[in-house]
Coordinates of N, CA, C and O in Angstrom, one line a residue:
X18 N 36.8 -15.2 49.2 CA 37.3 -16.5 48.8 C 38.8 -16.6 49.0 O 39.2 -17.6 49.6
X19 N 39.8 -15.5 48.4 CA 40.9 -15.6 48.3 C 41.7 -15.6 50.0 O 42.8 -16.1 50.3
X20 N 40.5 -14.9 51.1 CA 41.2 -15.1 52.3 C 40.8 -16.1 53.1 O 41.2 -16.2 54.2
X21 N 39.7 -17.4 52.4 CA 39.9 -18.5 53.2 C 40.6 -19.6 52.6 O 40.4 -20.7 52.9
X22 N 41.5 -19.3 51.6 CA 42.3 -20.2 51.4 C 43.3 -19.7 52.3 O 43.6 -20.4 53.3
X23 N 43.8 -18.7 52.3 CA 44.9 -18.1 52.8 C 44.5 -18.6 54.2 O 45.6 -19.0 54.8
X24 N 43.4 -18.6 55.1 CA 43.3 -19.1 56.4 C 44.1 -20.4 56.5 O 44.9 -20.9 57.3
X25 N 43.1 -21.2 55.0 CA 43.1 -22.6 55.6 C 44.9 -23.2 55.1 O 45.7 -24.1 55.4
X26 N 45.0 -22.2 54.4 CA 47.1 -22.6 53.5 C 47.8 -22.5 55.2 O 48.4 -23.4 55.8
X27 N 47.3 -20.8 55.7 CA 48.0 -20.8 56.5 C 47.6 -22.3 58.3 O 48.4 -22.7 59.1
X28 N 46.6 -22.4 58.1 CA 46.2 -23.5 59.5 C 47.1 -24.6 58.9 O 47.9 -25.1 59.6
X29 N 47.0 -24.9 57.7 CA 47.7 -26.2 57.3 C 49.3 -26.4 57.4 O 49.8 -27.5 57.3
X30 N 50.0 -25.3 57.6 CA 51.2 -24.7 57.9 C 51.6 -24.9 59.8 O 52.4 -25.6 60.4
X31 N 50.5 -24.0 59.9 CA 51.1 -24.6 61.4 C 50.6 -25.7 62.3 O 50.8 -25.9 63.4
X32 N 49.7 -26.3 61.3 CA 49.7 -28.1 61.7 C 50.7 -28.4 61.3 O 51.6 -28.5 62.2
X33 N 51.0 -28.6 60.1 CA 52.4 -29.5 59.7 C 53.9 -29.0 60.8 O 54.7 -29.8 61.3
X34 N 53.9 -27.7 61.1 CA 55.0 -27.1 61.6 C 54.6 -27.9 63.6 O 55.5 -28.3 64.3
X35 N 53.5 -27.9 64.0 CA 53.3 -28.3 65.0 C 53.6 -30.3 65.0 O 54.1 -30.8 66.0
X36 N 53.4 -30.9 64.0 CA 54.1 -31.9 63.6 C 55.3 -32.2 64.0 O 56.0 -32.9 64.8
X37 N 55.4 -31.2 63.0 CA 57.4 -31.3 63.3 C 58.0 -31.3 64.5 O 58.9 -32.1 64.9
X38 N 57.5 -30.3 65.2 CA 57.9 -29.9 66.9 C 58.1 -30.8 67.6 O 59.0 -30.9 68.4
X39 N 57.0 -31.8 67.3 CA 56.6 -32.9 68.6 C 57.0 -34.1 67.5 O 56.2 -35.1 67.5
X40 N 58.2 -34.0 66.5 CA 58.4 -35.3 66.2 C 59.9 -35.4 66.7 O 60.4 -36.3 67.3
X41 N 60.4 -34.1 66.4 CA 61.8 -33.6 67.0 C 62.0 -33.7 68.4 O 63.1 -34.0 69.0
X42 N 60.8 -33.5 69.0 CA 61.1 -33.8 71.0 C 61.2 -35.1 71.2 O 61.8 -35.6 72.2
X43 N 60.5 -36.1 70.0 CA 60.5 -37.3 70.2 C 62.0 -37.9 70.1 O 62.5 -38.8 70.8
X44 N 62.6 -37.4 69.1 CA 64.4 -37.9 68.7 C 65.2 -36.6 69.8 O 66.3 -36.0 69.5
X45 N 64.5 -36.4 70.8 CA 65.5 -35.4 71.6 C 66.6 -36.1 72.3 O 66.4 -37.3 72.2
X46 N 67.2 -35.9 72.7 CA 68.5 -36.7 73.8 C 67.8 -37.0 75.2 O 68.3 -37.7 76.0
X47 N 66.8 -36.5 75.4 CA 66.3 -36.4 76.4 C 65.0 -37.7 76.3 O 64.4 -38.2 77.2
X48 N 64.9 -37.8 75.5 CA 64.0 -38.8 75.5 C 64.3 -40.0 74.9 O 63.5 -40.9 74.7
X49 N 65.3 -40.2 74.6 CA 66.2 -41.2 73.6 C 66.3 -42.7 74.2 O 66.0 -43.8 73.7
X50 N 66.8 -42.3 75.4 CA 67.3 -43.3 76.3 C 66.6 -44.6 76.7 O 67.0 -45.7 76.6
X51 N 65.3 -44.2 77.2 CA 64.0 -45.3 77.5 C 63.7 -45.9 76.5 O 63.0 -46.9 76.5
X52 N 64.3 -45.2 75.1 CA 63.2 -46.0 74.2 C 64.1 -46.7 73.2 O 63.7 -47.6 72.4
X53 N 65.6 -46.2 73.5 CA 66.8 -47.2 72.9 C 67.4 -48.0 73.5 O 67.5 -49.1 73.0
X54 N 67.9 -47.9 74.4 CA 68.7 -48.9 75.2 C 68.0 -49.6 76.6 O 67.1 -49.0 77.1
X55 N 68.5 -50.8 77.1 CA 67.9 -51.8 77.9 C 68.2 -50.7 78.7 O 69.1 -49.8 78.5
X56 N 66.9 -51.2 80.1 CA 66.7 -50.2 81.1 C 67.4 -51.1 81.9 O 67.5 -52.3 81.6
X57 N 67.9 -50.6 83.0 CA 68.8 -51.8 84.4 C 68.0 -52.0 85.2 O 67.1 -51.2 85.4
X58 N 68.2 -53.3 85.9 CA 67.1 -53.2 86.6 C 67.3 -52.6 88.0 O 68.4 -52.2 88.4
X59 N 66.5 -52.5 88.7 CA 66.2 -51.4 90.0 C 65.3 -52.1 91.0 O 64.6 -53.1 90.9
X60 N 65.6 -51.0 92.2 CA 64.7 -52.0 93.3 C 63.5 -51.7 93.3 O 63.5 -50.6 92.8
X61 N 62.6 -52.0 93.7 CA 60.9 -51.9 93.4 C 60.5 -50.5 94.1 O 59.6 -49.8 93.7
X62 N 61.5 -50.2 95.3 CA 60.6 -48.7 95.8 C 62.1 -47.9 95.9 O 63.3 -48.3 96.1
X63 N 61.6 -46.6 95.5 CA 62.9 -45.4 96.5 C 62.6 -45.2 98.0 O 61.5 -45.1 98.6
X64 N 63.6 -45.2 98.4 CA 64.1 -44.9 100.3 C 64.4 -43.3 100.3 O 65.4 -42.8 99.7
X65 N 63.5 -42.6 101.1 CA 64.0 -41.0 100.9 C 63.6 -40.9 102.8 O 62.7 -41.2 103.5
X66 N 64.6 -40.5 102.8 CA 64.7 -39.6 104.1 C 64.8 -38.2 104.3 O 65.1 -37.6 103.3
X67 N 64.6 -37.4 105.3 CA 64.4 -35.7 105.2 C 65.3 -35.4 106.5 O 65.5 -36.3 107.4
X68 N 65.7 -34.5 106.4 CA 66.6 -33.7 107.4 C 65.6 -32.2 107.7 O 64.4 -31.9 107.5
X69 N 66.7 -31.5 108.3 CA 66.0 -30.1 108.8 C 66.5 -29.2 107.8 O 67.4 -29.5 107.0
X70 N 66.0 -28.2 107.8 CA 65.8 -26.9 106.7 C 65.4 -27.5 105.4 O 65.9 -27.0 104.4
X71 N 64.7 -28.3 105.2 CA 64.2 -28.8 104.0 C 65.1 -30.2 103.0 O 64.9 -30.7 101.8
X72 N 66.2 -30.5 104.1 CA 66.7 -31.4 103.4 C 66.6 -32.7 103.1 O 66.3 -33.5 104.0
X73 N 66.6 -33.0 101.7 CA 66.1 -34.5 101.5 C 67.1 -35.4 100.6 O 68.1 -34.9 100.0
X74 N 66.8 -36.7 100.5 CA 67.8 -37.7 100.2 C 66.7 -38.8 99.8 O 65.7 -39.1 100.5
X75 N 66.9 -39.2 98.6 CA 66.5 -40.2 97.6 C 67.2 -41.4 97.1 O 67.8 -41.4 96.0
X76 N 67.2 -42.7 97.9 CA 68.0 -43.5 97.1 C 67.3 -44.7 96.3 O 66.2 -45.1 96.7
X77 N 67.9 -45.2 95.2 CA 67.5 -46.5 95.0 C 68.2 -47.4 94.0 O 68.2 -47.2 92.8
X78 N 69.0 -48.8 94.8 CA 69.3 -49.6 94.0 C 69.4 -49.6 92.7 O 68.2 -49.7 92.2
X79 N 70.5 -49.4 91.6 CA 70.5 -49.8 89.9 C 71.4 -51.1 90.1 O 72.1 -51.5 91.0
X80 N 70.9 -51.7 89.1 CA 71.7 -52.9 89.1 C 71.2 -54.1 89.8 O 70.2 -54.0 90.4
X81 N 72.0 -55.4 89.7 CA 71.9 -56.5 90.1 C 72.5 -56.2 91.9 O 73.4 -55.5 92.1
X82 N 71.8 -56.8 92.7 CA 72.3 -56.5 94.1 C 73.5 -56.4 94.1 O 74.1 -55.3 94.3
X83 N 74.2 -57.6 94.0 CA 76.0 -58.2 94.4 C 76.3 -57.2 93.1 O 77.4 -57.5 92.7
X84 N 76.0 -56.3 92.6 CA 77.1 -54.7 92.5 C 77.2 -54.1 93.3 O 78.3 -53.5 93.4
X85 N 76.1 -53.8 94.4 CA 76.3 -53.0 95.4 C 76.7 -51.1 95.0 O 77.6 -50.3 95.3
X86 N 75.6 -51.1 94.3 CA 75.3 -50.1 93.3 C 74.4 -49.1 93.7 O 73.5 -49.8 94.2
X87 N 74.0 -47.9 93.7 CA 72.8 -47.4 94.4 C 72.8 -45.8 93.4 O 74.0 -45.5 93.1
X88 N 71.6 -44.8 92.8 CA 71.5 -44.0 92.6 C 70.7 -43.2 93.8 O 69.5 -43.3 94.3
X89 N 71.7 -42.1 94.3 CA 71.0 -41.1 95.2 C 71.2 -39.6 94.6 O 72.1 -39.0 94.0
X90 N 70.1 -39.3 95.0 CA 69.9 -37.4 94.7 C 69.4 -37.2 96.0 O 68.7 -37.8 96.8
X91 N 70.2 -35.7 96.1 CA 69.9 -34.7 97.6 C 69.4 -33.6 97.1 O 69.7 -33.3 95.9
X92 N 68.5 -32.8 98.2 CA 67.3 -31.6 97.2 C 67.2 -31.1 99.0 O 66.9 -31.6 100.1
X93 N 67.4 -29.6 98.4 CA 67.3 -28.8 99.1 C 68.5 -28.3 100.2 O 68.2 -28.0 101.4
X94 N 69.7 -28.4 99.6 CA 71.1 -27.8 99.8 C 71.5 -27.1 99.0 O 71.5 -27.2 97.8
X95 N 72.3 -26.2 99.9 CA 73.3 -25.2 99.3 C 74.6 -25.9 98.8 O 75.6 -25.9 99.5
X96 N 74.5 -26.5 97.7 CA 75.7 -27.4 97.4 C 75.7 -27.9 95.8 O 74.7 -28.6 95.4
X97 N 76.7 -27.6 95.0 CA 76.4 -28.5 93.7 C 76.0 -29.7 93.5 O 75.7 -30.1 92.4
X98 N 75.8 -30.5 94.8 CA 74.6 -31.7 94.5 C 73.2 -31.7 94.5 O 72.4 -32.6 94.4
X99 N 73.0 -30.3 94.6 CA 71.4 -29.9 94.7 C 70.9 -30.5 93.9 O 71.5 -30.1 92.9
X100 N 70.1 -31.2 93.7 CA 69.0 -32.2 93.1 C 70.0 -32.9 91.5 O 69.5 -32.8 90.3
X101 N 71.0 -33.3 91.8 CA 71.9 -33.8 91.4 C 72.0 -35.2 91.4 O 72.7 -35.7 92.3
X102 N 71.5 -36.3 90.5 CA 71.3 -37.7 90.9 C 73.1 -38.3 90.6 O 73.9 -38.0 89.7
X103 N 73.3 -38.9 91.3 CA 74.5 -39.5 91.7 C 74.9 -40.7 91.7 O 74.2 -41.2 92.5
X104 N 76.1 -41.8 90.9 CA 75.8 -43.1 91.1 C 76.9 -43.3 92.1 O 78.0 -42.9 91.9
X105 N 76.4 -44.0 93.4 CA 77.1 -44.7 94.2 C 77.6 -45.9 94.2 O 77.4 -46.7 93.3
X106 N 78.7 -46.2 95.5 CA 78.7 -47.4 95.4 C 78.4 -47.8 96.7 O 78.8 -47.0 97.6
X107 N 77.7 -49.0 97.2 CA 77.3 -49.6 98.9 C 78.1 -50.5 99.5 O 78.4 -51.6 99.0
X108 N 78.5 -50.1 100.6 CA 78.6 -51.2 101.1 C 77.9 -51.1 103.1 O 77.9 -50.3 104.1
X109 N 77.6 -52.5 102.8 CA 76.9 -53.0 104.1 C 77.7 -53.4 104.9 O 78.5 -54.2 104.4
X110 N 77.9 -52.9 106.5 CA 78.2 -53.8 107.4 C 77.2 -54.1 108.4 O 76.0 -54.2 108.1
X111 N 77.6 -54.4 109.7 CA 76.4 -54.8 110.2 C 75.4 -54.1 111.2 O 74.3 -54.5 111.7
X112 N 76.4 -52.9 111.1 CA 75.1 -52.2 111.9 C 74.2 -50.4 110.6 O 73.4 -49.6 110.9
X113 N 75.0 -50.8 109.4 CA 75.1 -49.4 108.3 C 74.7 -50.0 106.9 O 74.5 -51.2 106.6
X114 N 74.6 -49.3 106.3 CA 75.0 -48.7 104.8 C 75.3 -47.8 104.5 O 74.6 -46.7 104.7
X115 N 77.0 -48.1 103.4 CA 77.6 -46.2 103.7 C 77.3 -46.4 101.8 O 77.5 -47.4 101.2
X116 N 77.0 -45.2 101.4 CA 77.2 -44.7 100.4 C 78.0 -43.7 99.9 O 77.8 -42.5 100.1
X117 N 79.1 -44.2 99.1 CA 80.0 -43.3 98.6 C 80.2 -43.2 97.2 O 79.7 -44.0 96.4
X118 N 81.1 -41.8 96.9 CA 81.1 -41.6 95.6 C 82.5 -41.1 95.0 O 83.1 -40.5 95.9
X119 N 82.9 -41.0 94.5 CA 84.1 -40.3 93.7 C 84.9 -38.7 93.9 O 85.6 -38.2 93.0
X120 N 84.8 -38.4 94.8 CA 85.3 -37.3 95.0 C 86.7 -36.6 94.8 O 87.6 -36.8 95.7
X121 N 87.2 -35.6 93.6 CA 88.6 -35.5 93.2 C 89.3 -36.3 93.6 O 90.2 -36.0 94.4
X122 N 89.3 -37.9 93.0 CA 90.0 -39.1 92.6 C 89.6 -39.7 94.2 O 90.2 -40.6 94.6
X123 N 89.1 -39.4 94.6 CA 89.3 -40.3 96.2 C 88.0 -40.6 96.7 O 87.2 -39.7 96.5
X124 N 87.5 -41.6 97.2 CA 85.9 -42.3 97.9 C 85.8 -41.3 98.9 O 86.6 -41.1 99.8
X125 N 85.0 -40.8 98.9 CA 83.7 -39.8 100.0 C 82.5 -40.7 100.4 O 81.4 -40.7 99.8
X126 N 82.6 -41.1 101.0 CA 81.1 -41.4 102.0 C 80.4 -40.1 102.1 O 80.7 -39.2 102.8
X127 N 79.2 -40.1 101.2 CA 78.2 -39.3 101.0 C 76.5 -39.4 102.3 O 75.6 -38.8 102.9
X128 N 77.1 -40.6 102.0 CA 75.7 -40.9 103.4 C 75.4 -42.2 104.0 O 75.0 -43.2 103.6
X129 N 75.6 -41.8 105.3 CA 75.3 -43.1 106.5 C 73.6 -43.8 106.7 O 72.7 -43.0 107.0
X130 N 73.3 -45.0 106.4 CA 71.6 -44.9 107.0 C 72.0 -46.4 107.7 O 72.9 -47.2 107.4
X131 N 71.1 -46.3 108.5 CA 71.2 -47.4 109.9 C 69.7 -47.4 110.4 O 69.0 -46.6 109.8
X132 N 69.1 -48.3 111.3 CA 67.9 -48.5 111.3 C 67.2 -47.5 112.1 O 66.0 -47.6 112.5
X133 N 68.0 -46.4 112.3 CA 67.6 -45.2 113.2 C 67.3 -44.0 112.3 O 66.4 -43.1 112.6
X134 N 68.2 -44.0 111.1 CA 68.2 -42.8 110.3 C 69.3 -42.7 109.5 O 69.4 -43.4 108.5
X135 N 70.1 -41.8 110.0 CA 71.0 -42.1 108.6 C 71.9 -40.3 108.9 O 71.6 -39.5 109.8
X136 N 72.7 -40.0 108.0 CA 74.2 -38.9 108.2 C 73.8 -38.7 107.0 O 73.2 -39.5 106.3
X137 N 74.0 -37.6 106.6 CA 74.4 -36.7 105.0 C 75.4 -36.2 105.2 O 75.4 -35.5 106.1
X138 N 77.1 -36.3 104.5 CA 78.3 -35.4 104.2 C 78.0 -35.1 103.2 O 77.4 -35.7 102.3
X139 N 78.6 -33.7 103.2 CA 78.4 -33.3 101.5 C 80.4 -32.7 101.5 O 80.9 -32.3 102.5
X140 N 81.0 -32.9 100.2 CA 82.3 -32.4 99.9 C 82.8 -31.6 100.0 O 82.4 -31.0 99.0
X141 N 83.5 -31.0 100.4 CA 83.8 -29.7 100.7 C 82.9 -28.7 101.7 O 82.9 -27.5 101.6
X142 N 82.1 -29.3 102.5 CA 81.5 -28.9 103.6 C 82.1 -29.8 105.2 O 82.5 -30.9 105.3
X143 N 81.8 -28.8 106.3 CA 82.1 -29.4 107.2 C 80.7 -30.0 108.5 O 80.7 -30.5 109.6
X144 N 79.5 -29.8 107.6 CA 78.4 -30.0 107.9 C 78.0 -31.2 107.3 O 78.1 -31.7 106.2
X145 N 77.3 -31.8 108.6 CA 76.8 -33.4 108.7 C 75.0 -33.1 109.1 O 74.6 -32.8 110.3
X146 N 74.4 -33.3 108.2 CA 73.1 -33.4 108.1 C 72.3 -34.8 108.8 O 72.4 -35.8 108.2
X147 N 71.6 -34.9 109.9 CA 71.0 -36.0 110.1 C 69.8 -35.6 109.6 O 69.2 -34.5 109.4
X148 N 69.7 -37.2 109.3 CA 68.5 -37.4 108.5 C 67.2 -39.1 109.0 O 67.4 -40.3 109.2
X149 N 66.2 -38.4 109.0 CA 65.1 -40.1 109.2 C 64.4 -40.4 108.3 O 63.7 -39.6 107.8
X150 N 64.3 -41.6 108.0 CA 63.5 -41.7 106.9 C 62.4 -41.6 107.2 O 62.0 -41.7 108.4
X151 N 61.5 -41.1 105.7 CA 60.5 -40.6 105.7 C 59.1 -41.4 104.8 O 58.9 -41.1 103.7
X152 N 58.5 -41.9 105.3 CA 57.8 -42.7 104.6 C 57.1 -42.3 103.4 O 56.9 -43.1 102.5
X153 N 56.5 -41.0 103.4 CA 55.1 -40.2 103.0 C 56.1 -39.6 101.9 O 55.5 -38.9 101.1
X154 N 58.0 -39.7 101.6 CA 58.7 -39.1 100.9 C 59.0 -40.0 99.7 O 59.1 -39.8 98.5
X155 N 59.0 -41.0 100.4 CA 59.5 -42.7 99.8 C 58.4 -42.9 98.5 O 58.5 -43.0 97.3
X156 N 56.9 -43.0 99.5 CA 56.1 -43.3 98.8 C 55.9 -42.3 97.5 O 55.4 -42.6 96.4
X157 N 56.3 -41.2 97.8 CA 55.9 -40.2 96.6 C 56.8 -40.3 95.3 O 56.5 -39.9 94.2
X158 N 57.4 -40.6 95.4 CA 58.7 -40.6 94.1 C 58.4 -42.5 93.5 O 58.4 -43.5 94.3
X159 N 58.2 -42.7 92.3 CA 58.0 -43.8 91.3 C 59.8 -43.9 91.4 O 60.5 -42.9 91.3
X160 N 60.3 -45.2 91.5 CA 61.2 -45.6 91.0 C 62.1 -45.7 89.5 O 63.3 -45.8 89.2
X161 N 60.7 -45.7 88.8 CA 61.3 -46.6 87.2 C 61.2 -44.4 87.1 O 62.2 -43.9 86.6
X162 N 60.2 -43.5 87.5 CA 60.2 -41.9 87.1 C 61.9 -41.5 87.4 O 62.6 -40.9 86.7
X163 N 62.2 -42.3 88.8 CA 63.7 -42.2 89.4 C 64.7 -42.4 88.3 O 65.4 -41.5 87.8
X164 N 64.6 -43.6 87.8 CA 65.7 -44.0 87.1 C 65.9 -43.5 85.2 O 66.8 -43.4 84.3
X165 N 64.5 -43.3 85.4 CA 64.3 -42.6 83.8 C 65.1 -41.0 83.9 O 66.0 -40.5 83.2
X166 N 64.6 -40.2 85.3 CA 65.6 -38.6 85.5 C 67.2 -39.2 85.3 O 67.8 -39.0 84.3
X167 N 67.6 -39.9 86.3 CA 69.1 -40.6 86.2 C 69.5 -40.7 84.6 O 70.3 -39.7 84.2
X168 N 69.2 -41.7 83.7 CA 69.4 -42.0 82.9 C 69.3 -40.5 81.9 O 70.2 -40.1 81.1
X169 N 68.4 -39.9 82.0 CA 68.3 -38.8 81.1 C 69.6 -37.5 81.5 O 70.0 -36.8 80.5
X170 N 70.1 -37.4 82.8 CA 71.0 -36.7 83.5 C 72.0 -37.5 82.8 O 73.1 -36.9 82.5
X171 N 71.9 -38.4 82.4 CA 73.9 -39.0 82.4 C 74.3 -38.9 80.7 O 75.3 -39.3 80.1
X172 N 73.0 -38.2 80.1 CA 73.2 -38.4 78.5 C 73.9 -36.8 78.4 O 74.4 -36.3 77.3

């Protein structure tokens, strides 16, 4: 008798302690974000193009257009931006879109796309990655999944 209370003291212990676990992941910083502050809005799909040796490039609109605003992450370089989401800024001319970013106080054009493909620089490298978009890459990655990693990266 005395060792099925002690079963059931003890199961009741690590229910309640299993409670706790998954109430605490709930108030984590990591999960905070989506469920406290307005989300921005974003463009309906990500644009991901691939290069050679496994290189890839993810972008997609935050913001109201006329910011000319864009979050990109690159995956599968030797480089501190390895799968590193990044907030840009765009601008269009008429045959491009360059995206750049902040680099020790100064604008870096991080990446060229044109209706052929597109350039990857990365900072302090003297390697230029071409890249084509990739449809089958685009389609795999959810947007709002996109913008939820971003937001959770920037806390």
């Amino acid at each position: 008798m005395n060792n099925k209370i002690t079963f059931r003291a003890i199961s009741r212990i690590a229910l309640i302690n299993a409670f706790i676990a998954v109430g605490l992941l709930s108030v984590s910083p990591a999960f905070s974000y989506a469920q406290d502050a307005p989300r921005p809005e974003i463009a309906k799909h990500v644009n991901a193009y691939a290069g050679y040796e496994g290189t890839r490039v993810w972008v997609l609109r935050i913001g109201p257009r006329e910011n000319n605003t864009a979050i990109v992450q690159i995956g599968g370089v030797d480089h501190p931006f390895d799968m590193k989401i990044v907030l840009s800024h765009v601008e269009e001319t008429a045959k491009d879109k360059r995206y750049s970013v902040e680099n020790a106080g100064k604008k870096f054009v991080l990446l060229i796309v044109n209706d052929y493909g597109g350039e990857l620089y990365l900072p302090e490298t003297s390697k230029t990655v071409s890249l084509r978009y990739d449809d089958n890459l685009s389609q795999s990655l959810n947007a709002e999944h996109f913008l939820t990693e971003y937001l959770n990266q920037s806390e």
